[in-house]
Amino acid sequence: MQTHQRIVASPSGVSLGVEIAGEGAPVMLVHGTSSGRRRWLPVLDKLPGDRAYWMLDRRGRGLSGDQARYALSDEVADIAAVAEAAKAEEIVAHSYGAILALEAALELPRLRRIVLYEPPVPVPPCTPDPVDEANIAAIGAEVEAGRRDEAVTIFMRDVLKMPPASIAAVRGGADWQARVDLAATLPRELAAVRAYRFQPEKFRNCRFAVLLLLGSDSPKRYVDAMQMLAEGLPNARIERLEGQRHNAISEAPDLFSSAVGRFLQD
């Protein structure tokens, strides 16, 4: 699939790089923490072929710039700016990127459909909380010491609760070094997740359809988060990806793409 690149200016002055693949109705793809726009390569050729996929590099990585200040609200504004530039009526988002996309959806009157794959929305009280101060501090300490490889490993093992086999598969993948290079963005994004609170009252009048993707084997924190979102968002439904956890985009691309494709073409 041929691609081309585009730069969109964010409201805060950061240059946001996007790689666009395919032709047709625009769909924005928003990756999560520790990855970039290439996160979507395993599924890009499996998603509906009548769309143009806008793969954003969120701030601090790849084609995009960054700034010293960091706030979740700035990233929400980034996503809204790119979606508006694309005139996208559909968004597919993963993990932390799904939290950002959900909040950005409030600013997108043309949005018709959004896919949220396991946004790590806190469901207080969360005990024990994997996105706790100790884990954030441990990751930050490894980054400061130059041990970025270990920082990413802690993130996957202690925050995402990925099993050893899945971590080993990611380590052996082509994008492991890219994840290591992005390790410095982990503490700030995890702190933002920890502070985030879903406010269902803001979404009461939203008309867009919501597909909540949940791995059937995912930890309870994701199950609880998906249930809370399903109850708090109008026009939302949960679909389980059998045998999967948080990494179906890479580990089960056909299954993931099939679920997304059905929703986009419904």
C-alpha positions as YAML, in Angstrom:
chain: A
units: angstrom
residues:
- id: 1
  name: MET
  ca: [0.00, 0.00, 0.00]
- id: 2
  name: GLN
  ca: [1.49, 3.32, -1.03]
- id: 3
  name: THR
  ca: [1.85, 6.01, 1.59]
- id: 4
  name: HIS
  ca: [2.64, 9.68, 1.85]
- id: 5
  name: GLN
  ca: [3.36, 11.98, 4.77]
- id: 6
  name: ARG
  ca: [1.78, 15.15, 6.04]
- id: 7
  name: ILE
  ca: [2.51, 17.59, 8.87]
- id: 8
  name: VAL
  ca: [-0.32, 19.11, 10.89]
- id: 9
  name: ALA
  ca: [0.21, 21.95, 13.37]
- id: 10
  name: SER
  ca: [-1.14, 21.37, 16.87]
- id: 11
  name: PRO
  ca: [-2.82, 24.16, 18.84]
- id: 12
  name: SER
  ca: [0.18, 24.20, 21.21]
- id: 13
  name: GLY
  ca: [2.65, 24.65, 18.36]
- id: 14
  name: VAL
  ca: [3.97, 21.09, 18.03]
- id: 15
  name: SER
  ca: [4.38, 19.69, 14.52]
- id: 16
  name: LEU
  ca: [2.44, 16.45, 14.19]
- id: 17
  name: GLY
  ca: [3.59, 13.96, 11.58]
- id: 18
  name: VAL
  ca: [1.13, 11.63, 9.89]
- id: 19
  name: GLU
  ca: [1.67, 8.82, 7.40]
- id: 20
  name: ILE
  ca: [-1.35, 8.28, 5.16]
- id: 21
  name: ALA
  ca: [-1.99, 4.92, 3.49]
- id: 22
  name: GLY
  ca: [-4.67, 4.08, 0.95]
- id: 23
  name: GLU
  ca: [-7.49, 6.06, -0.61]
- id: 24
  name: GLY
  ca: [-11.06, 6.64, 0.41]
- id: 25
  name: ALA
  ca: [-12.89, 7.81, 3.52]
- id: 26
  name: PRO
  ca: [-10.31, 8.92, 6.10]
- id: 27
  name: VAL
  ca: [-9.81, 6.86, 9.27]
- id: 28
  name: MET
  ca: [-7.47, 8.12, 11.99]
- id: 29
  name: LEU
  ca: [-5.30, 5.52, 13.77]
- id: 30
  name: VAL
  ca: [-4.00, 6.46, 17.23]
- id: 31
  name: HIS
  ca: [-1.33, 4.30, 18.87]
- id: 32
  name: GLY
  ca: [-0.70, 3.84, 22.57]
- id: 33
  name: THR
  ca: [2.25, 4.27, 24.90]
- id: 34
  name: SER
  ca: [5.71, 2.96, 23.91]
- id: 35
  name: SER
  ca: [4.88, 2.83, 20.20]
- id: 36
  name: GLY
  ca: [4.46, 5.04, 17.14]
- id: 37
  name: ARG
  ca: [2.64, 5.12, 13.84]
- id: 38
  name: ARG
  ca: [4.29, 1.85, 12.73]
- id: 39
  name: ARG
  ca: [2.25, 0.10, 15.43]
- id: 40
  name: TRP
  ca: [-0.45, -0.35, 12.79]
- id: 41
  name: LEU
  ca: [1.65, -2.08, 10.13]
- id: 42
  name: PRO
  ca: [0.56, -5.64, 11.12]
- id: 43
  name: VAL
  ca: [-3.08, -4.78, 10.35]
- id: 44
  name: LEU
  ca: [-2.81, -2.09, 7.70]
- id: 45
  name: ASP
  ca: [-3.32, -4.42, 4.72]
- id: 46
  name: LYS
  ca: [-6.07, -6.33, 6.53]
- id: 47
  name: LEU
  ca: [-8.36, -3.41, 7.33]
- id: 48
  name: PRO
  ca: [-11.07, -2.36, 4.81]
- id: 49
  name: GLY
  ca: [-9.42, -1.32, 1.56]
- id: 50
  name: ASP
  ca: [-11.79, 1.54, 0.80]
- id: 51
  name: ARG
  ca: [-10.31, 3.84, 3.46]
- id: 52
  name: ALA
  ca: [-7.38, 6.26, 3.78]
- id: 53
  name: TYR
  ca: [-5.62, 5.49, 7.07]
- id: 54
  name: TRP
  ca: [-4.07, 8.48, 8.83]
- id: 55
  name: MET
  ca: [-1.38, 7.00, 11.11]
- id: 56
  name: LEU
  ca: [-0.36, 9.66, 13.60]
- id: 57
  name: ASP
  ca: [2.98, 9.77, 15.38]
- id: 58
  name: ARG
  ca: [1.92, 11.22, 18.72]
- id: 59
  name: ARG
  ca: [4.12, 13.98, 20.11]
- id: 60
  name: GLY
  ca: [7.59, 12.98, 21.18]
- id: 61
  name: ARG
  ca: [8.21, 10.33, 18.53]
- id: 62
  name: GLY
  ca: [8.83, 9.65, 14.87]
- id: 63
  name: LEU
  ca: [7.65, 12.36, 12.51]
- id: 64
  name: SER
  ca: [6.32, 14.58, 15.29]
- id: 65
  name: GLY
  ca: [7.89, 17.22, 17.50]
- id: 66
  name: ASP
  ca: [7.66, 17.67, 21.25]
- id: 67
  name: GLN
  ca: [7.87, 20.32, 23.95]
- id: 68
  name: ALA
  ca: [9.01, 20.45, 27.57]
- id: 69
  name: ARG
  ca: [5.48, 20.89, 28.92]
- id: 70
  name: TYR
  ca: [3.36, 17.75, 28.91]
- id: 71
  name: ALA
  ca: [-0.38, 17.55, 29.53]
- id: 72
  name: LEU
  ca: [-3.01, 15.04, 28.51]
- id: 73
  name: SER
  ca: [-5.15, 17.93, 27.30]
- id: 74
  name: ASP
  ca: [-2.45, 18.93, 24.79]
- id: 75
  name: GLU
  ca: [-2.43, 15.43, 23.31]
- id: 76
  name: VAL
  ca: [-6.23, 15.47, 23.12]
- id: 77
  name: ALA
  ca: [-5.99, 18.72, 21.18]
- id: 78
  name: ASP
  ca: [-3.34, 17.14, 18.92]
- id: 79
  name: ILE
  ca: [-5.67, 14.32, 17.98]
- id: 80
  name: ALA
  ca: [-8.59, 16.65, 17.39]
- id: 81
  name: ALA
  ca: [-6.42, 18.82, 15.13]
- id: 82
  name: VAL
  ca: [-5.31, 15.87, 12.99]
- id: 83
  name: ALA
  ca: [-8.82, 14.42, 12.82]
- id: 84
  name: GLU
  ca: [-10.12, 17.79, 11.65]
- id: 85
  name: ALA
  ca: [-7.34, 18.10, 9.06]
- id: 86
  name: ALA
  ca: [-8.25, 14.62, 7.78]
- id: 87
  name: LYS
  ca: [-11.99, 15.28, 8.01]
- id: 88
  name: ALA
  ca: [-12.11, 11.86, 9.64]
- id: 89
  name: GLU
  ca: [-15.47, 10.43, 10.63]
- id: 90
  name: GLU
  ca: [-13.89, 7.27, 12.10]
- id: 91
  name: ILE
  ca: [-11.09, 6.69, 14.62]
- id: 92
  name: VAL
  ca: [-9.37, 3.48, 15.74]
- id: 93
  name: ALA
  ca: [-7.28, 3.84, 18.90]
- id: 94
  name: HIS
  ca: [-5.31, 1.60, 21.26]
- id: 95
  name: SER
  ca: [-4.46, 1.77, 24.97]
- id: 96
  name: TYR
  ca: [-3.47, 5.27, 26.18]
- id: 97
  name: GLY
  ca: [-4.17, 6.52, 22.68]
- id: 98
  name: ALA
  ca: [-7.76, 5.35, 23.16]
- id: 99
  name: ILE
  ca: [-8.15, 7.54, 26.24]
- id: 100
  name: LEU
  ca: [-6.87, 10.50, 24.22]
- id: 101
  name: ALA
  ca: [-9.11, 9.69, 21.26]
- id: 102
  name: LEU
  ca: [-12.18, 9.33, 23.49]
- id: 103
  name: GLU
  ca: [-11.62, 12.79, 24.96]
- id: 104
  name: ALA
  ca: [-10.90, 14.25, 21.52]
- id: 105
  name: ALA
  ca: [-14.18, 12.81, 20.25]
- id: 106
  name: LEU
  ca: [-16.00, 15.48, 22.26]
- id: 107
  name: GLU
  ca: [-14.48, 18.09, 19.94]
- id: 108
  name: LEU
  ca: [-15.31, 16.28, 16.68]
- id: 109
  name: PRO
  ca: [-18.92, 16.87, 15.59]
- id: 110
  name: ARG
  ca: [-18.47, 14.90, 12.36]
- id: 111
  name: LEU
  ca: [-17.30, 11.72, 14.17]
- id: 112
  name: ARG
  ca: [-19.54, 8.71, 13.45]
- id: 113
  name: ARG
  ca: [-17.59, 5.72, 14.74]
- id: 114
  name: ILE
  ca: [-14.74, 5.12, 17.18]
- id: 115
  name: VAL
  ca: [-12.95, 1.90, 18.14]
- id: 116
  name: LEU
  ca: [-11.33, 1.86, 21.60]
- id: 117
  name: TYR
  ca: [-9.06, -1.12, 22.25]
- id: 118
  name: GLU
  ca: [-8.48, -1.47, 26.00]
- id: 119
  name: PRO
  ca: [-8.00, 2.14, 27.11]
- id: 120
  name: PRO
  ca: [-6.47, 1.85, 30.61]
- id: 121
  name: VAL
  ca: [-9.14, 3.97, 32.27]
- id: 122
  name: PRO
  ca: [-8.75, 3.87, 36.07]
- id: 123
  name: VAL
  ca: [-11.71, 2.41, 37.92]
- id: 124
  name: PRO
  ca: [-11.28, 3.60, 41.53]
- id: 125
  name: PRO
  ca: [-10.62, 2.02, 43.86]
- id: 126
  name: CYS
  ca: [-8.07, 0.00, 41.90]
- id: 127
  name: THR
  ca: [-6.16, -2.22, 44.34]
- id: 128
  name: PRO
  ca: [-3.45, -3.00, 43.54]
- id: 129
  name: ASP
  ca: [-3.03, -0.36, 40.84]
- id: 130
  name: PRO
  ca: [-0.42, -1.43, 38.23]
- id: 131
  name: VAL
  ca: [-0.07, 2.23, 37.19]
- id: 132
  name: ASP
  ca: [1.15, 3.15, 40.67]
- id: 133
  name: GLU
  ca: [3.78, 5.62, 41.78]
- id: 134
  name: ALA
  ca: [6.30, 2.84, 42.48]
- id: 135
  name: ASN
  ca: [6.15, 1.46, 38.94]
- id: 136
  name: ILE
  ca: [6.30, 4.95, 37.40]
- id: 137
  name: ALA
  ca: [9.31, 5.78, 39.58]
- id: 138
  name: ALA
  ca: [11.06, 2.52, 38.71]
- id: 139
  name: ILE
  ca: [10.61, 3.13, 34.99]
- id: 140
  name: GLY
  ca: [11.81, 6.71, 35.37]
- id: 141
  name: ALA
  ca: [14.89, 5.59, 37.28]
- id: 142
  name: GLU
  ca: [15.85, 3.13, 34.56]
- id: 143
  name: VAL
  ca: [15.43, 5.83, 31.91]
- id: 144
  name: GLU
  ca: [17.60, 8.25, 33.90]
- id: 145
  name: ALA
  ca: [20.27, 5.57, 34.28]
- id: 146
  name: GLY
  ca: [20.31, 4.94, 30.54]
- id: 147
  name: ARG
  ca: [18.75, 1.49, 30.89]
- id: 148
  name: ARG
  ca: [15.84, 2.12, 28.54]
- id: 149
  name: ASP
  ca: [15.59, -1.54, 27.59]
- id: 150
  name: GLU
  ca: [14.86, -2.39, 31.22]
- id: 151
  name: ALA
  ca: [12.40, 0.51, 31.50]
- id: 152
  name: VAL
  ca: [10.31, -0.93, 28.66]
- id: 153
  name: THR
  ca: [10.50, -4.40, 30.20]
- id: 154
  name: ILE
  ca: [9.19, -3.09, 33.55]
- id: 155
  name: PHE
  ca: [6.37, -1.33, 31.71]
- id: 156
  name: MET
  ca: [5.31, -4.50, 29.91]
- id: 157
  name: ARG
  ca: [5.77, -6.84, 32.87]
- id: 158
  name: ASP
  ca: [4.52, -4.77, 35.81]
- id: 159
  name: VAL
  ca: [2.09, -2.28, 34.22]
- id: 160
  name: LEU
  ca: [0.63, -4.10, 31.23]
- id: 161
  name: LYS
  ca: [0.95, -7.46, 33.01]
- id: 162
  name: MET
  ca: [2.07, -9.12, 29.79]
- id: 163
  name: PRO
  ca: [3.08, -12.79, 30.17]
- id: 164
  name: PRO
  ca: [6.75, -13.67, 29.57]
- id: 165
  name: ALA
  ca: [6.02, -15.26, 26.19]
- id: 166
  name: SER
  ca: [4.37, -12.09, 24.90]
- id: 167
  name: ILE
  ca: [7.22, -9.92, 26.14]
- id: 168
  name: ALA
  ca: [9.69, -12.23, 24.43]
- id: 169
  name: ALA
  ca: [7.70, -11.97, 21.19]
- id: 170
  name: VAL
  ca: [7.77, -8.19, 21.32]
- id: 171
  name: ARG
  ca: [11.49, -8.23, 22.11]
- id: 172
  name: GLY
  ca: [12.06, -10.33, 19.02]
- id: 173
  name: GLY
  ca: [10.00, -8.04, 16.82]
- id: 174
  name: ALA
  ca: [11.21, -5.41, 14.39]
- id: 175
  name: ASP
  ca: [9.97, -2.50, 16.51]
- id: 176
  name: TRP
  ca: [11.64, -3.36, 19.83]
- id: 177
  name: GLN
  ca: [14.40, -0.78, 19.38]
- id: 178
  name: ALA
  ca: [11.80, 1.84, 18.51]
- id: 179
  name: ARG
  ca: [10.04, 1.09, 21.79]
- id: 180
  name: VAL
  ca: [13.33, 1.39, 23.66]
- id: 181
  name: ASP
  ca: [14.02, 4.73, 21.99]
- id: 182
  name: LEU
  ca: [10.65, 6.00, 23.26]
- id: 183
  name: ALA
  ca: [11.16, 4.91, 26.86]
- id: 184
  name: ALA
  ca: [11.54, 8.50, 28.07]
- id: 185
  name: THR
  ca: [7.87, 9.15, 27.21]
- id: 186
  name: LEU
  ca: [6.66, 6.34, 29.50]
- id: 187
  name: PRO
  ca: [6.71, 8.11, 32.91]
- id: 188
  name: ARG
  ca: [4.80, 11.18, 31.73]
- id: 189
  name: GLU
  ca: [2.13, 9.16, 29.95]
- id: 190
  name: LEU
  ca: [1.70, 6.73, 32.83]
- id: 191
  name: ALA
  ca: [1.32, 9.66, 35.23]
- id: 192
  name: ALA
  ca: [-1.39, 11.06, 32.96]
- id: 193
  name: VAL
  ca: [-3.20, 7.70, 32.96]
- id: 194
  name: ARG
  ca: [-3.00, 7.55, 36.75]
- id: 195
  name: ALA
  ca: [-4.59, 11.00, 37.07]
- id: 196
  name: TYR
  ca: [-7.30, 10.49, 34.41]
- id: 197
  name: ARG
  ca: [-10.93, 10.08, 35.42]
- id: 198
  name: PHE
  ca: [-13.70, 9.14, 33.01]
- id: 199
  name: GLN
  ca: [-16.67, 11.53, 33.31]
- id: 200
  name: PRO
  ca: [-19.72, 9.91, 31.69]
- id: 201
  name: GLU
  ca: [-21.82, 13.05, 32.03]
- id: 202
  name: LYS
  ca: [-19.71, 14.73, 29.34]
- id: 203
  name: PHE
  ca: [-20.73, 12.09, 26.79]
- id: 204
  name: ARG
  ca: [-24.47, 11.92, 27.39]
- id: 205
  name: ASN
  ca: [-25.39, 13.66, 24.15]
- id: 206
  name: CYS
  ca: [-22.77, 12.03, 21.93]
- id: 207
  name: ARG
  ca: [-24.18, 10.22, 18.92]
- id: 208
  name: PHE
  ca: [-21.14, 8.39, 17.59]
- id: 209
  name: ALA
  ca: [-21.05, 4.60, 17.79]
- id: 210
  name: VAL
  ca: [-18.40, 3.04, 20.03]
- id: 211
  name: LEU
  ca: [-16.79, -0.39, 19.70]
- id: 212
  name: LEU
  ca: [-14.93, -1.43, 22.85]
- id: 213
  name: LEU
  ca: [-12.43, -4.18, 22.07]
- id: 214
  name: LEU
  ca: [-11.39, -6.37, 24.99]
- id: 215
  name: GLY
  ca: [-9.08, -9.36, 25.05]
- id: 216
  name: SER
  ca: [-10.84, -12.38, 26.57]
- id: 217
  name: ASP
  ca: [-7.68, -13.12, 28.60]
- id: 218
  name: SER
  ca: [-6.94, -9.54, 29.65]
- id: 219
  name: PRO
  ca: [-6.41, -8.60, 33.31]
- id: 220
  name: LYS
  ca: [-9.38, -7.53, 35.42]
- id: 221
  name: ARG
  ca: [-8.43, -3.84, 35.24]
- id: 222
  name: TYR
  ca: [-9.28, -3.82, 31.52]
- id: 223
  name: VAL
  ca: [-12.48, -5.79, 32.05]
- id: 224
  name: ASP
  ca: [-13.62, -3.29, 34.68]
- id: 225
  name: ALA
  ca: [-12.65, -0.32, 32.51]
- id: 226
  name: MET
  ca: [-14.55, -1.65, 29.49]
- id: 227
  name: GLN
  ca: [-17.64, -2.30, 31.59]
- id: 228
  name: MET
  ca: [-17.53, 1.23, 32.99]
- id: 229
  name: LEU
  ca: [-17.21, 2.71, 29.50]
- id: 230
  name: ALA
  ca: [-19.99, 0.51, 28.12]
- id: 231
  name: GLU
  ca: [-22.29, 1.75, 30.86]
- id: 232
  name: GLY
  ca: [-21.24, 5.39, 30.54]
- id: 233
  name: LEU
  ca: [-21.11, 5.89, 26.77]
- id: 234
  name: PRO
  ca: [-24.23, 6.02, 24.58]
- id: 235
  name: ASN
  ca: [-24.20, 3.63, 21.59]
- id: 236
  name: ALA
  ca: [-21.33, 1.53, 22.98]
- id: 237
  name: ARG
  ca: [-20.83, -2.22, 22.90]
- id: 238
  name: ILE
  ca: [-18.07, -4.60, 23.96]
- id: 239
  name: GLU
  ca: [-16.58, -7.20, 21.63]
- id: 240
  name: ARG
  ca: [-14.15, -9.76, 23.02]
- id: 241
  name: LEU
  ca: [-11.11, -10.91, 21.11]
- id: 242
  name: GLU
  ca: [-10.87, -14.59, 22.00]
- id: 243
  name: GLY
  ca: [-7.56, -15.77, 23.41]
- id: 244
  name: GLN
  ca: [-6.09, -12.27, 23.36]
- id: 245
  name: ARG
  ca: [-4.88, -9.65, 25.80]
- id: 246
  name: HIS
  ca: [-3.51, -6.16, 25.12]
- id: 247
  name: ASN
  ca: [-1.46, -6.96, 22.02]
- id: 248
  name: ALA
  ca: [-3.86, -8.43, 19.45]
- id: 249
  name: ILE
  ca: [-2.77, -5.88, 16.84]
- id: 250
  name: SER
  ca: [0.50, -7.83, 16.60]
- id: 251
  name: GLU
  ca: [-0.43, -11.26, 17.95]
- id: 252
  name: ALA
  ca: [-3.78, -11.73, 16.19]
- id: 253
  name: PRO
  ca: [-3.92, -9.18, 13.35]
- id: 254
  name: ASP
  ca: [-6.60, -11.09, 11.42]
- id: 255
  name: LEU
  ca: [-8.88, -11.28, 14.46]
- id: 256
  name: PHE
  ca: [-8.37, -7.61, 15.30]
- id: 257
  name: SER
  ca: [-8.85, -6.45, 11.71]
- id: 258
  name: SER
  ca: [-11.98, -8.53, 11.26]
- id: 259
  name: ALA
  ca: [-13.62, -6.99, 14.34]
- id: 260
  name: VAL
  ca: [-12.68, -3.46, 13.30]
- id: 261
  name: GLY
  ca: [-13.66, -4.03, 9.67]
- id: 262
  name: ARG
  ca: [-17.14, -5.28, 10.56]
- id: 263
  name: PHE
  ca: [-17.70, -2.21, 12.71]
- id: 264
  name: LEU
  ca: [-16.45, 0.28, 10.12]
- id: 265
  name: GLN
  ca: [-18.57, -1.27, 7.40]
- id: 266
  name: ASP
  ca: [-21.71, -1.74, 9.48]
...
